[in-house]
Short mmCIF file of C-alpha atoms in Angstrom, two decimals:
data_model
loop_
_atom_site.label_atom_id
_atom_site.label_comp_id
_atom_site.label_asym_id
_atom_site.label_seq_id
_atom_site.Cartn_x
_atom_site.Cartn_y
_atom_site.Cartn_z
CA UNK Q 1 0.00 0.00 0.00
CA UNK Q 2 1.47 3.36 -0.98
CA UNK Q 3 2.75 5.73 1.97
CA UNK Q 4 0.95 9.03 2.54
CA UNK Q 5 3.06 11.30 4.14
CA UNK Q 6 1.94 15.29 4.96
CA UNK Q 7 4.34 18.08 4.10
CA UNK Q 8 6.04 19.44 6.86
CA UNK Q 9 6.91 22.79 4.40
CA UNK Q 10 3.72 25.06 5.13
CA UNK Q 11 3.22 27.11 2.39
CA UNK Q 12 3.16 31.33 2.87
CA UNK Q 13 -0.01 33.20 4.36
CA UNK Q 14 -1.75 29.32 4.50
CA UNK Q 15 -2.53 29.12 0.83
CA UNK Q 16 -2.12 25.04 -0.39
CA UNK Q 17 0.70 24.42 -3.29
CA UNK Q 18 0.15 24.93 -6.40
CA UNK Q 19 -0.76 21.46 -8.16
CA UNK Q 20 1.75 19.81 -10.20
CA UNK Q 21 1.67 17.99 -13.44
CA UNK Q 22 1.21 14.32 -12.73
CA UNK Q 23 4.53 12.30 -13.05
CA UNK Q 24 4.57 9.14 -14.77
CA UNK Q 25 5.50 6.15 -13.00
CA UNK Q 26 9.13 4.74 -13.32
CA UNK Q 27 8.67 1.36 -15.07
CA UNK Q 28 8.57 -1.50 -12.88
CA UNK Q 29 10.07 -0.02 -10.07
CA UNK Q 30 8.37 2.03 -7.01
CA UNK Q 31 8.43 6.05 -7.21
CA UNK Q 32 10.90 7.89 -5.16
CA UNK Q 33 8.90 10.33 -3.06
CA UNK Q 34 12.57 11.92 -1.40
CA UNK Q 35 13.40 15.64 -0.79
CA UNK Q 36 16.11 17.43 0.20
CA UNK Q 37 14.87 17.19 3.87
CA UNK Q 38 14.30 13.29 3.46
CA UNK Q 39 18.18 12.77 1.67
CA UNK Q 40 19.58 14.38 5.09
CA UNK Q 41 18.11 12.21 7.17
CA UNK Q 42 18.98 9.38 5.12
CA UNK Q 43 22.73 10.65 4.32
CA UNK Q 44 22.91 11.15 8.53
CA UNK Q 45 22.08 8.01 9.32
CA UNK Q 46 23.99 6.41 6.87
CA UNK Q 47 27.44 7.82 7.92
CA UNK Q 48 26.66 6.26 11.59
CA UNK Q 49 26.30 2.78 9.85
CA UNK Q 50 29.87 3.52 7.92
CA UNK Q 51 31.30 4.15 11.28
CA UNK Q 52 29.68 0.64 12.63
CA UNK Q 53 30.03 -1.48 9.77
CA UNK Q 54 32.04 -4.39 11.28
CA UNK Q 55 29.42 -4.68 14.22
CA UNK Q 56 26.74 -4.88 11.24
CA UNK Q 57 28.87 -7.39 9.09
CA UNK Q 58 28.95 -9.48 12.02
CA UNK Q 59 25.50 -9.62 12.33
CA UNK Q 60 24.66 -10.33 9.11
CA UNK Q 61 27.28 -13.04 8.67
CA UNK Q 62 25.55 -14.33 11.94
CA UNK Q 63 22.21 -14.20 10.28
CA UNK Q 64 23.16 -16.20 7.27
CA UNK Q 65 24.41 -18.92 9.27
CA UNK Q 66 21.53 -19.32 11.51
CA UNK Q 67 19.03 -18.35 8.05
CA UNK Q 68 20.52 -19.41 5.01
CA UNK Q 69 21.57 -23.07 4.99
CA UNK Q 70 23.65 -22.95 1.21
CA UNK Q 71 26.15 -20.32 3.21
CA UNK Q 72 26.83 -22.48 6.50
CA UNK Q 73 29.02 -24.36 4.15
CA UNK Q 74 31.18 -21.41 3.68
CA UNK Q 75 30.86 -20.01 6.18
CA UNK Q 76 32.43 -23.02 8.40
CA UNK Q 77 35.22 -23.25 6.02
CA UNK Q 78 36.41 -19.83 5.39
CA UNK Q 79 34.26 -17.81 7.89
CA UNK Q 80 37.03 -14.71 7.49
CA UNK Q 81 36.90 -15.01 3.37
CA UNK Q 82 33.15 -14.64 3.85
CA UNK Q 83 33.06 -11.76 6.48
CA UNK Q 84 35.27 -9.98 4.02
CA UNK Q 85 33.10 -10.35 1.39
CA UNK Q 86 30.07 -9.24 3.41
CA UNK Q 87 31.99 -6.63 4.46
CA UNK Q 88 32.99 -5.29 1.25
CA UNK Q 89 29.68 -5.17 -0.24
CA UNK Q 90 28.23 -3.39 2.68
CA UNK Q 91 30.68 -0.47 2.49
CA UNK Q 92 30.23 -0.18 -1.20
CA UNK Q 93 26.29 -0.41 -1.08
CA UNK Q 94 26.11 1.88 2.49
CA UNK Q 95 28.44 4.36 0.49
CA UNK Q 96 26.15 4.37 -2.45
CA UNK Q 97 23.48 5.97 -0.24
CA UNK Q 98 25.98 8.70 0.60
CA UNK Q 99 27.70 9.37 -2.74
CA UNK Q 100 25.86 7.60 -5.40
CA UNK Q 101 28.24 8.52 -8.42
CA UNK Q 102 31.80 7.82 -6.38
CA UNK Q 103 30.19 4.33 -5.14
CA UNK Q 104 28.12 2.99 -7.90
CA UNK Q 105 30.39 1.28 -10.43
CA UNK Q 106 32.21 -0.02 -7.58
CA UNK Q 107 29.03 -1.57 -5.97
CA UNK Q 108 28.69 -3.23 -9.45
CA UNK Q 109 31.75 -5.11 -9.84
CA UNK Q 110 31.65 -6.08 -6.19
CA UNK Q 111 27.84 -7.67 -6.54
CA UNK Q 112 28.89 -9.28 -10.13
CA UNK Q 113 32.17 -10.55 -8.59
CA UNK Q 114 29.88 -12.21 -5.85
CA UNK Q 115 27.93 -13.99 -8.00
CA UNK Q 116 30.41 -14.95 -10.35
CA UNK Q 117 32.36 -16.49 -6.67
CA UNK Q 118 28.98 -17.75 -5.15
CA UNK Q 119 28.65 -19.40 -8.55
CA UNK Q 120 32.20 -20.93 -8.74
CA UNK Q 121 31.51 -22.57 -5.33
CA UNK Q 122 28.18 -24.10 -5.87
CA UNK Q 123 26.08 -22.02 -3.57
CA UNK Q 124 22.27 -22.06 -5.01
CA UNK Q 125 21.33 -19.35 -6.71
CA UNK Q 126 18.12 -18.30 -4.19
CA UNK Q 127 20.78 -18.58 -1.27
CA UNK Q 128 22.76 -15.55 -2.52
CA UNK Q 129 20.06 -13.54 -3.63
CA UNK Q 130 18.10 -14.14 -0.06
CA UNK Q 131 21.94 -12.84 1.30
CA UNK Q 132 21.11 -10.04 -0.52
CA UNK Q 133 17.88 -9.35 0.48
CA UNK Q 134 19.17 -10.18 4.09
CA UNK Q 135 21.49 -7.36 3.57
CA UNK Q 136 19.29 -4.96 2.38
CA UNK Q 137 16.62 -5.49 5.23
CA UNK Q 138 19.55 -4.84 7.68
CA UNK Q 139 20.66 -2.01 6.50
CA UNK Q 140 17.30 -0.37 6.12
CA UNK Q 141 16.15 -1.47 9.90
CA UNK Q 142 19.88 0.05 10.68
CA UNK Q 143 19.05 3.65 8.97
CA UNK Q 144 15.32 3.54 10.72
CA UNK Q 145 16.50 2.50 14.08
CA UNK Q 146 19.53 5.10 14.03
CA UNK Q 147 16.71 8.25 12.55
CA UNK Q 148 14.03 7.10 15.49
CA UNK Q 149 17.52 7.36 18.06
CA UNK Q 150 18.14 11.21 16.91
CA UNK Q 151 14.69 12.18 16.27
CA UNK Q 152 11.82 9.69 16.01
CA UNK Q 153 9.94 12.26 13.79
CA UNK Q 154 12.33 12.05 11.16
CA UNK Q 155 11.38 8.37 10.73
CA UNK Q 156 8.39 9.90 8.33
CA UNK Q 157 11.10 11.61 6.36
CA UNK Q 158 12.52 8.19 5.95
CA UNK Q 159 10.07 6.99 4.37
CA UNK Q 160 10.36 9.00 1.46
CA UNK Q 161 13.31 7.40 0.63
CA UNK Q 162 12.40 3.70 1.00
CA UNK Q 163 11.76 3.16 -2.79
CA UNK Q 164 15.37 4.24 -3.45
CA UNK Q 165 17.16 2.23 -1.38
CA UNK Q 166 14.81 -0.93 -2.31
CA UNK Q 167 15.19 -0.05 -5.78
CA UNK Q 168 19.00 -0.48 -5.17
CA UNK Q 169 18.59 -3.68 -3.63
CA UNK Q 170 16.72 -5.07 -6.60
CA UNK Q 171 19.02 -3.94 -9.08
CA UNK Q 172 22.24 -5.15 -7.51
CA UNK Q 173 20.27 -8.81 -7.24
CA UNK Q 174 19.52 -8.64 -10.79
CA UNK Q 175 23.20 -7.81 -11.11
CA UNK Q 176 24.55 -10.58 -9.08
CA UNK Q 177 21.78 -13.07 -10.77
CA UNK Q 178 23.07 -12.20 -13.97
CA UNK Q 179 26.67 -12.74 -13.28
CA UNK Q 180 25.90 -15.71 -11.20
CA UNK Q 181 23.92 -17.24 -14.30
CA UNK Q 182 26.86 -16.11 -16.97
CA UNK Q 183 29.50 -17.78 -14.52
CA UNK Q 184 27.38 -20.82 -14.14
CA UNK Q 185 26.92 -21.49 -17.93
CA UNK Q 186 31.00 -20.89 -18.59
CA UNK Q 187 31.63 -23.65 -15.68
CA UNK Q 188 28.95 -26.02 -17.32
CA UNK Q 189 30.38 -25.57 -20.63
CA UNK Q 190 34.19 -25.69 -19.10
CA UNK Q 191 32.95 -29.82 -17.34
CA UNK Q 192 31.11 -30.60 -20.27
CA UNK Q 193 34.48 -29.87 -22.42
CA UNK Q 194 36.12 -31.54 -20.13
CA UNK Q 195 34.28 -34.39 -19.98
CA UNK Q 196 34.39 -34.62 -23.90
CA UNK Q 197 38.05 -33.88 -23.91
CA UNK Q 198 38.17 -36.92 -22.10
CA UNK Q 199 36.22 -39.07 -23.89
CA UNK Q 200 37.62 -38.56 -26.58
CA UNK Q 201 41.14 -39.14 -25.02
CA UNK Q 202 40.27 -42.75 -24.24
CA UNK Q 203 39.41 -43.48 -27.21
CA UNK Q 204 42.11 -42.52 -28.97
CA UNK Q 205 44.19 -44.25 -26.57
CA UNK Q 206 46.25 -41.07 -25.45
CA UNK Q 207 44.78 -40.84 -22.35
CA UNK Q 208 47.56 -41.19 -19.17
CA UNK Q 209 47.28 -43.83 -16.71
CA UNK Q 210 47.08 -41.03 -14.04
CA UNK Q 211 44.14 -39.93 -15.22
CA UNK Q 212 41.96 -42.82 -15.24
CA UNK Q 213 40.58 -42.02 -11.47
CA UNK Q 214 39.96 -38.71 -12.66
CA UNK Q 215 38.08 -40.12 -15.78
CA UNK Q 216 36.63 -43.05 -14.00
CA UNK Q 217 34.95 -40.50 -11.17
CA UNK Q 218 34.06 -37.79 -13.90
CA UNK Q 219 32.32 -40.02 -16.48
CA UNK Q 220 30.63 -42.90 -13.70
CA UNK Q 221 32.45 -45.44 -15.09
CA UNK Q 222 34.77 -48.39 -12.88
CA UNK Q 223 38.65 -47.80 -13.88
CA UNK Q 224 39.02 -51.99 -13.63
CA UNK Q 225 35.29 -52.29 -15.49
CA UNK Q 226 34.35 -54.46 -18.53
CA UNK Q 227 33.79 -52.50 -21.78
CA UNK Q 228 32.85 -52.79 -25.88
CA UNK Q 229 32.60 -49.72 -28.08
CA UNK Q 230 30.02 -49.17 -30.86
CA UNK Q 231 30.54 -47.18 -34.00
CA UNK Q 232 27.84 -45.81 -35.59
CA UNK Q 233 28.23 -44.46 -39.30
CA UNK Q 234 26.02 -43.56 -42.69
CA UNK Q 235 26.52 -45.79 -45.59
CA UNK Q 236 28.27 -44.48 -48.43
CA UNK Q 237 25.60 -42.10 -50.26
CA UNK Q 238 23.62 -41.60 -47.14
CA UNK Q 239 24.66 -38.38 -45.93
CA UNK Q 240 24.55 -38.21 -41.56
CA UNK Q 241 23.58 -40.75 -39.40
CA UNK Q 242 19.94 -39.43 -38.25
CA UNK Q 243 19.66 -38.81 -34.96
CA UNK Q 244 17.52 -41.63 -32.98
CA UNK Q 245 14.24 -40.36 -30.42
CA UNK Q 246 14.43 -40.24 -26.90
CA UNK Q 247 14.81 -43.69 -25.55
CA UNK Q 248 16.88 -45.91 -23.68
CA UNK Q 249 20.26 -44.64 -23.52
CA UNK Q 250 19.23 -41.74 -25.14
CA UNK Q 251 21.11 -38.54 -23.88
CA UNK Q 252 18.91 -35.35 -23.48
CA UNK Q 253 20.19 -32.66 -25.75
CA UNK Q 254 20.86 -31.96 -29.66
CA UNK Q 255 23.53 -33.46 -31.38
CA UNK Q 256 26.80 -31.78 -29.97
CA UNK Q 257 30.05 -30.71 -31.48
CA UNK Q 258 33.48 -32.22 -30.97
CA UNK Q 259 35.66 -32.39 -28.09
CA UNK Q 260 37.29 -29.07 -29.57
CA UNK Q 261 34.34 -27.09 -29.73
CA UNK Q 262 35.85 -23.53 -29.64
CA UNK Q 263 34.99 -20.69 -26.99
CA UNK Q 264 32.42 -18.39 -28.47
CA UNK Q 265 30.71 -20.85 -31.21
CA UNK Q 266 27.17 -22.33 -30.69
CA UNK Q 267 28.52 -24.64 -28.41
CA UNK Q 268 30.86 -22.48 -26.54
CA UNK Q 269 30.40 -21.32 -22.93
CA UNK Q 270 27.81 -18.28 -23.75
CA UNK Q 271 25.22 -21.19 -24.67
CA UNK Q 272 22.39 -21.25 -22.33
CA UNK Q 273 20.60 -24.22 -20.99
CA UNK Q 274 18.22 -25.81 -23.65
CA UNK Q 275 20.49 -24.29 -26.70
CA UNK Q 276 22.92 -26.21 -28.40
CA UNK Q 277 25.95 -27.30 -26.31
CA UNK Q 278 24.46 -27.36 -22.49
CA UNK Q 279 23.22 -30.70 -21.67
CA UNK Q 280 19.80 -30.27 -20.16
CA UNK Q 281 21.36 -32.32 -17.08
CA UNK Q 282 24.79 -29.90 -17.05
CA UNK Q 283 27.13 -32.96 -17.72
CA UNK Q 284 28.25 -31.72 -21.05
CA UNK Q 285 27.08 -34.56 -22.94
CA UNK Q 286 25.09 -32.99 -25.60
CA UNK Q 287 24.98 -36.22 -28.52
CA UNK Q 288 22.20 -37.56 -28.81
CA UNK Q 289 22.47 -41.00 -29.81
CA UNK Q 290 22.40 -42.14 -33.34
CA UNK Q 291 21.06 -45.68 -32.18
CA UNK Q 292 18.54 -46.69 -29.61
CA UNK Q 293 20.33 -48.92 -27.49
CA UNK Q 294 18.75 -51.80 -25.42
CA UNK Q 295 19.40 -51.86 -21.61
CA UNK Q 296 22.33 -53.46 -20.39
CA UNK Q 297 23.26 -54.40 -16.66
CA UNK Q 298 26.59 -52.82 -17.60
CA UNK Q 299 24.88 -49.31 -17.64
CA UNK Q 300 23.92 -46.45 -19.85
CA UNK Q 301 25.99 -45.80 -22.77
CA UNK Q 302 28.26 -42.99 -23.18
CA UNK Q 303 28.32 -41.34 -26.90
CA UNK Q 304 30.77 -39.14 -28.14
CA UNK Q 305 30.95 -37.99 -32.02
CA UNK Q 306 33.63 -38.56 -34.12
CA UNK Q 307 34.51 -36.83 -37.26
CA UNK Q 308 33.63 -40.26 -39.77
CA UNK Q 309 31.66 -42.00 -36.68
CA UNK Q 310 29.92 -41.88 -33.94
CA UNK Q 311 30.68 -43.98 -30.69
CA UNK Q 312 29.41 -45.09 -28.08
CA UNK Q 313 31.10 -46.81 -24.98
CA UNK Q 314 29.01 -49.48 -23.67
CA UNK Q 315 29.67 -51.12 -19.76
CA UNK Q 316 29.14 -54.79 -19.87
CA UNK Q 317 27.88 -56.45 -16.78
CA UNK Q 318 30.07 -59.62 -18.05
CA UNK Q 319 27.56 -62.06 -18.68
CA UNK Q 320 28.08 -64.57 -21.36
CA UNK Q 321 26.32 -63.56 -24.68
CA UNK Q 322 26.04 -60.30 -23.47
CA UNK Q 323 27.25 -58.51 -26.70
CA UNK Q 324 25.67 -61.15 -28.83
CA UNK Q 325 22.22 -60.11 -27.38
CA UNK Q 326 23.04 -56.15 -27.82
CA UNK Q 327 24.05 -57.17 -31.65
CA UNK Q 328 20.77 -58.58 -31.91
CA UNK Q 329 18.53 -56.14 -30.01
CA UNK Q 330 19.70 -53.35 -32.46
CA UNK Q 331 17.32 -50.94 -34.51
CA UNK Q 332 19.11 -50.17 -37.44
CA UNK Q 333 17.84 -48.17 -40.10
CA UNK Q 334 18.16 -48.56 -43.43
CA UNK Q 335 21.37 -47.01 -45.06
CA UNK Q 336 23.23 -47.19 -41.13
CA UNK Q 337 26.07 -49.47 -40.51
CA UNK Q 338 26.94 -50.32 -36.89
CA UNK Q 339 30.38 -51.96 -35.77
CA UNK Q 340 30.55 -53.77 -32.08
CA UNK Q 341 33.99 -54.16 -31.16
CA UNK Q 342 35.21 -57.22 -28.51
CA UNK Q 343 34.95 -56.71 -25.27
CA UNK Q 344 38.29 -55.16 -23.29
CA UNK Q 345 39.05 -54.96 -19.77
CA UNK Q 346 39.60 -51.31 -17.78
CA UNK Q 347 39.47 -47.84 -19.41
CA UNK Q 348 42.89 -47.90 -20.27
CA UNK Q 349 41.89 -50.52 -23.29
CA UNK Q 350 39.24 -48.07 -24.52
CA UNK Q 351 41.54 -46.97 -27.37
CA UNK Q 352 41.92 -50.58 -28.38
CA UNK Q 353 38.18 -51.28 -28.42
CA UNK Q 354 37.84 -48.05 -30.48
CA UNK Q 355 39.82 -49.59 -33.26
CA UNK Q 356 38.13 -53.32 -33.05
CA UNK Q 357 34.98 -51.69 -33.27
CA UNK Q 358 35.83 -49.58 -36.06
CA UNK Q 359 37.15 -52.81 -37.72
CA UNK Q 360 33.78 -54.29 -36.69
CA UNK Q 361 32.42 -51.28 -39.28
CA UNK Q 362 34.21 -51.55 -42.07
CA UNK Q 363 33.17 -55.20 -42.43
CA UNK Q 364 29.55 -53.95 -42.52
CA UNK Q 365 28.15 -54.32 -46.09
CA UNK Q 366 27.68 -51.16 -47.48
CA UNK Q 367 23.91 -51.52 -47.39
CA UNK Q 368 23.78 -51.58 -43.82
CA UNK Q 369 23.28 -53.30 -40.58
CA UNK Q 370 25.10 -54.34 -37.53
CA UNK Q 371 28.67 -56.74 -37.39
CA UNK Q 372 29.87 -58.10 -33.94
CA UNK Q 373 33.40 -58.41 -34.74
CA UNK Q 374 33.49 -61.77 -32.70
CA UNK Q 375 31.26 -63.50 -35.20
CA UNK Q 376 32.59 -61.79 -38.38
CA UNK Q 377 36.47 -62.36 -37.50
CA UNK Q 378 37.15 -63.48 -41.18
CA UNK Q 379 35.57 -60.68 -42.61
CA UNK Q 380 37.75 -58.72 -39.86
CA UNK Q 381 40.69 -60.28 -41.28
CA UNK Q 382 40.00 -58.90 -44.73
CA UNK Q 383 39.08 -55.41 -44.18
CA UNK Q 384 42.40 -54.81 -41.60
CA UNK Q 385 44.75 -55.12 -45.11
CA UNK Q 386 42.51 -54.14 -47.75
CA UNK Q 387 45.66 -54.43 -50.58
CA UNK Q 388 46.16 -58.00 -50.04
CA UNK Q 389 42.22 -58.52 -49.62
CA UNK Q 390 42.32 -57.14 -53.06
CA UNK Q 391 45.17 -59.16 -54.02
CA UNK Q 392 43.70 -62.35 -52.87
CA UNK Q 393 40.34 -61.65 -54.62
CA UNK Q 394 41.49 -61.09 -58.00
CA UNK Q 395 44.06 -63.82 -58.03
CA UNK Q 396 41.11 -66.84 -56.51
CA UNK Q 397 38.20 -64.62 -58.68
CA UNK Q 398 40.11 -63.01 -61.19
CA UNK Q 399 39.41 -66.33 -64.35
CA UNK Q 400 36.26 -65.14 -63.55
CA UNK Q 401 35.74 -61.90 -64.59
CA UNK Q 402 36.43 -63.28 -68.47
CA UNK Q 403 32.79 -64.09 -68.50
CA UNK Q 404 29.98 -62.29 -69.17
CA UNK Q 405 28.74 -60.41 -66.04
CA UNK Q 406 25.29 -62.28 -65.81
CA UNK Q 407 26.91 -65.70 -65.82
CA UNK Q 408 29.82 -64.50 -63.60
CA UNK Q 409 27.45 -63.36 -60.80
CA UNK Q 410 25.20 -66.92 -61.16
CA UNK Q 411 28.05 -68.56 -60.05
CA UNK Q 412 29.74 -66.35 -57.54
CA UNK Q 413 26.23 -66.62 -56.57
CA UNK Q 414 26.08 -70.27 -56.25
CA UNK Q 415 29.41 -70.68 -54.43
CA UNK Q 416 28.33 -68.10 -51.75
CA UNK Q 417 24.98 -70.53 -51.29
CA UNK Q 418 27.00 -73.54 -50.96
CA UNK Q 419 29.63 -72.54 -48.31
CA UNK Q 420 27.00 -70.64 -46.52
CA UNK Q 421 25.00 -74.20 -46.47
CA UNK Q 422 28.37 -75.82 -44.93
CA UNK Q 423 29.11 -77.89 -48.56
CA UNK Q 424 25.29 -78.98 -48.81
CA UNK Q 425 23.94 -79.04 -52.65
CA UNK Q 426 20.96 -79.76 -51.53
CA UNK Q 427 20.67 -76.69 -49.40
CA UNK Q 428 22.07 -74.15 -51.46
CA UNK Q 429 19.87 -75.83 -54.08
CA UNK Q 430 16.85 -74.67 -52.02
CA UNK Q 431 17.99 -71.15 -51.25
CA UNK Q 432 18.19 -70.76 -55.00
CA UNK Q 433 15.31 -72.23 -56.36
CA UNK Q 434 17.36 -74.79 -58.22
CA UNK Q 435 18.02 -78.54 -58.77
CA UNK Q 436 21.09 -79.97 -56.34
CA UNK Q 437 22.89 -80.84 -60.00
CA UNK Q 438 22.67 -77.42 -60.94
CA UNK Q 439 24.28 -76.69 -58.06
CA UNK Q 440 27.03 -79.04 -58.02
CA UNK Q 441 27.68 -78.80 -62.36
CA UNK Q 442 28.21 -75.12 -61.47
CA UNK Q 443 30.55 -75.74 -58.74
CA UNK Q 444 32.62 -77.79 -60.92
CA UNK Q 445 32.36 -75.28 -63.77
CA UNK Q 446 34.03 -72.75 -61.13
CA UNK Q 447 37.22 -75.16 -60.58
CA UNK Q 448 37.43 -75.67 -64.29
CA UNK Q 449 37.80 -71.56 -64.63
CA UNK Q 450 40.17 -71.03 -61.65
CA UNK Q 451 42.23 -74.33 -61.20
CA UNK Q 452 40.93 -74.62 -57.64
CA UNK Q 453 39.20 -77.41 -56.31
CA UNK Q 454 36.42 -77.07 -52.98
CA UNK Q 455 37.17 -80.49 -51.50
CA UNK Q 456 41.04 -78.81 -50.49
CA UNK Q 457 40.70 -76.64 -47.52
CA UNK Q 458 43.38 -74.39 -48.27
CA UNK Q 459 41.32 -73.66 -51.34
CA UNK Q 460 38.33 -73.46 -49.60
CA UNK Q 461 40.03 -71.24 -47.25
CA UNK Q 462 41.27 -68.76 -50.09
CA UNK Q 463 37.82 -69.02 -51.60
CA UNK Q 464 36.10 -67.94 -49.00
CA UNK Q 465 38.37 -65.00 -47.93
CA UNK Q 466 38.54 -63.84 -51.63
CA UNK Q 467 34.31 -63.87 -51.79
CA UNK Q 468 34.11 -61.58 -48.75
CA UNK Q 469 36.94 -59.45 -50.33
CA UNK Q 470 34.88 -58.80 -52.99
CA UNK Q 471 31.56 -58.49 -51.51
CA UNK Q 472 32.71 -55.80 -49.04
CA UNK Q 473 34.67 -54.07 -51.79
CA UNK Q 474 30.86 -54.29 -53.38
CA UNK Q 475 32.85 -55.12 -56.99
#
């Protein structure tokens, strides 16, 4: 309710003022009602708090222990740091009341440096701004209770002066709320880099064995513990892998840069929460997840993009057929090749499983889907020396390619039904719609061309290398 206070000025020969224009109101703030009369009180009683400003620092450090439960924290580890602090910001804000241009900048820097500090430290937001307020209310029951001591009639005068000094309170918390909020987002963004920095440095292998208990407590993940890595890539012709929906082991957030994001981009540390690069959850993991992954004992995934992949590292609980049943559980699109690497023991081995599951994706047909290296470790053999794949394939294959492509194909075709049926005719037969003796005259056509013959094993051997050579070359 607005204060009515009567002039004490009594105009000449008893005649009322003269009625002013009305005065707007300031916008969102309360009108200052003072006068020269009122400022004199105030600037009086504000030197006496100047003079008693420890007395009034120790009470309001007091206060904020026995009030304010984020401050008892700091309070019992570096009570002298924090009576400093209180104290400083009470000379600088008492002094604004006296000389408002001298003190004001000043008063700034000291309530943004607060924040920026309360920030650094952890304390919650609504704990410093209630110091704040606590601060304020002190100093404005010190400047009444020091008026009513000289001359309880001036307390009216005081009055007029009540939306200044509250107006000063509420700016200098929107000042410290703003620096506390800017400080917060550059220390979310500096862990979140971190934390990618890191990921990324186990997987490359370069991390140093000192760090692991750093990594291990910073990412969630046991320093001895059981792990496979994923890759994750687009098919040639396919553009980006498309980003999966929310879902088990997704990870809230857009799609996030590299571990070197740089200072001042999107993803730098002026990004807010809910833009790109904060991680609704502050951990700095902003990927989301190319792949919906299935639930593992192990634990959630942890994702982290690569410039011709994505990976993901996956905790295994260490249950047999554990990364058989992940294989299988898999959602993968159409056009999206996925690599699982075998399973390696401790973080330190995370660079290893990197490159056995990006071994895993190059044996992936170019089409798509999902290769366990474990059950594709001939195919793995091929892809790891692609020149001698290449070598192998046209010297076994090569007689082949003589022929016209149609009839080439029908029997490649035939031999890849016949080893895949263990040596059966009769069940290669029935995956091509043909007679057994088709099967077997076409076979034997095939050792006439290349000189080889499928009851040796070496040959077999060869053959069957030099058909996946060719089928992941897709020639």
């Amino acid at each position: 309710m607005p204060q009515v206070v009567r002039s004490r000025i009594v105009p000449p020969h008893g005649r009322p003022p003269a009625p002013r224009a009305p005065v707007p109101p300031l916008p969102e703030r309360f009108r200052s009602l003072a006068g020269r009369e009122a400022v004199e009180v105030l600037h009086r009683a504000a030197r006496v708090l100047v003079a008693s400003l420890p007395a009034l620092t120790d009470r309001l450090v007091e206060a904020l222990y026995a009030q304010e439960p984020g401050y008892r924290a700091a309070i019992d580890s570096a009570r002298a740091e924090v009576w400093q602090e209180v104290h400083h910001s009470l000379r600088h804000n008492v002094g604004s009341l006296l000389q408002p241009r001298e003190f004001r900048e000043p008063a700034h820097r000291t309530s943004r440096w607060i924040g920026e500090i309360r920030a650094e430290q952890g304390v919650p937001l609504d704990a410093v701004l209630h110091a704040f307020r606590m601060g304020g209310a002190m100093v404005w029951q010190g400047l009444v209770d020091e008026t009513a001591r000289r001359d309880a009639d001036d307390v009216r005068l005081l009055v007029h002066v009540a939306a200044d000094v509250w107006n000063f309170v509420d700016e200098h918390c929107g000042i410290v709320a703003d620096a506390y909020r800017q400080a917060e987002r550059r220390l979310t963004w500096r862990r979140g880099n971190r934390r990618r920095l890191m990921v990324a440095a186990l997987l490359d292998g370069t991390a140093r064995i000192a760090d692991l208990a750093e990594a291990s407590a910073m990412l969630g993940l046991p320093e001895q513990g059981r792990y496979a890595v994923l890759a994750v890539a687009a098919g040639p012709g396919c553009g980006t892998v498309p980003a999966a929906p929310d879902g088990p082991g997704a990870a809230p957030g857009g799609r996030g840069s590299g571990a070197g994001a740089a200072p001042g981009a999107p993803d730098g540390p002026g990004a807010a929460p809910g833009e790109p690069g904060a991680a609704a959850d502050g951990s700095g993991s902003a990927v989301r997840p190319p792949l919906p992954l299935p639930a593992t004992e192990g634990g959630a995934p942890l994702w982290h993009p690569g410039p011709d992949a994505e990976f993901a590292i996956l905790p295994l609980a260490g249950g047999a057929g554990e990364l058989s049943a992940l294989a299988t559980g898999l959602d993968v699109p159409p056009g999206v090749r996925a690599g699982i690497g075998s399973a390696v023991e401790g973080l330190a081995a995370l660079g290893e499983a990197r490159r056995l599951a990006e071994t895993a994706l190059r044996a992936c047909p170019a089409s798509g889907g999902a290769v366990l290296l474990d059950e594709h470790l001939p195919d793995a053999l091929v892809v790891s020396c692609p020149d001698l794949a290449g070598a192998l394939a046209d010297r076994v294959l090569g007689p082949l390619d003589r022929l016209d492509p149609a009839d080439r194909d029908v029997i490649v075709e035939t031999l890849t039904a016949w080893l895949d049926a263990d040596g059966s005719a009769q069940r290669a037969g029935a995956r091509l719609y043909c007679h057994r003796n088709t099967v077997l005259n076409r076979l034997r056509r095939f050792e006439q061309l290349t000189g080889r013959c499928l009851t040796r094993p070496r040959d077999a051997v060869e053959i069957s290398l030099a058909l996946a050579a060719r089928r992941l070359r897709g020639t």
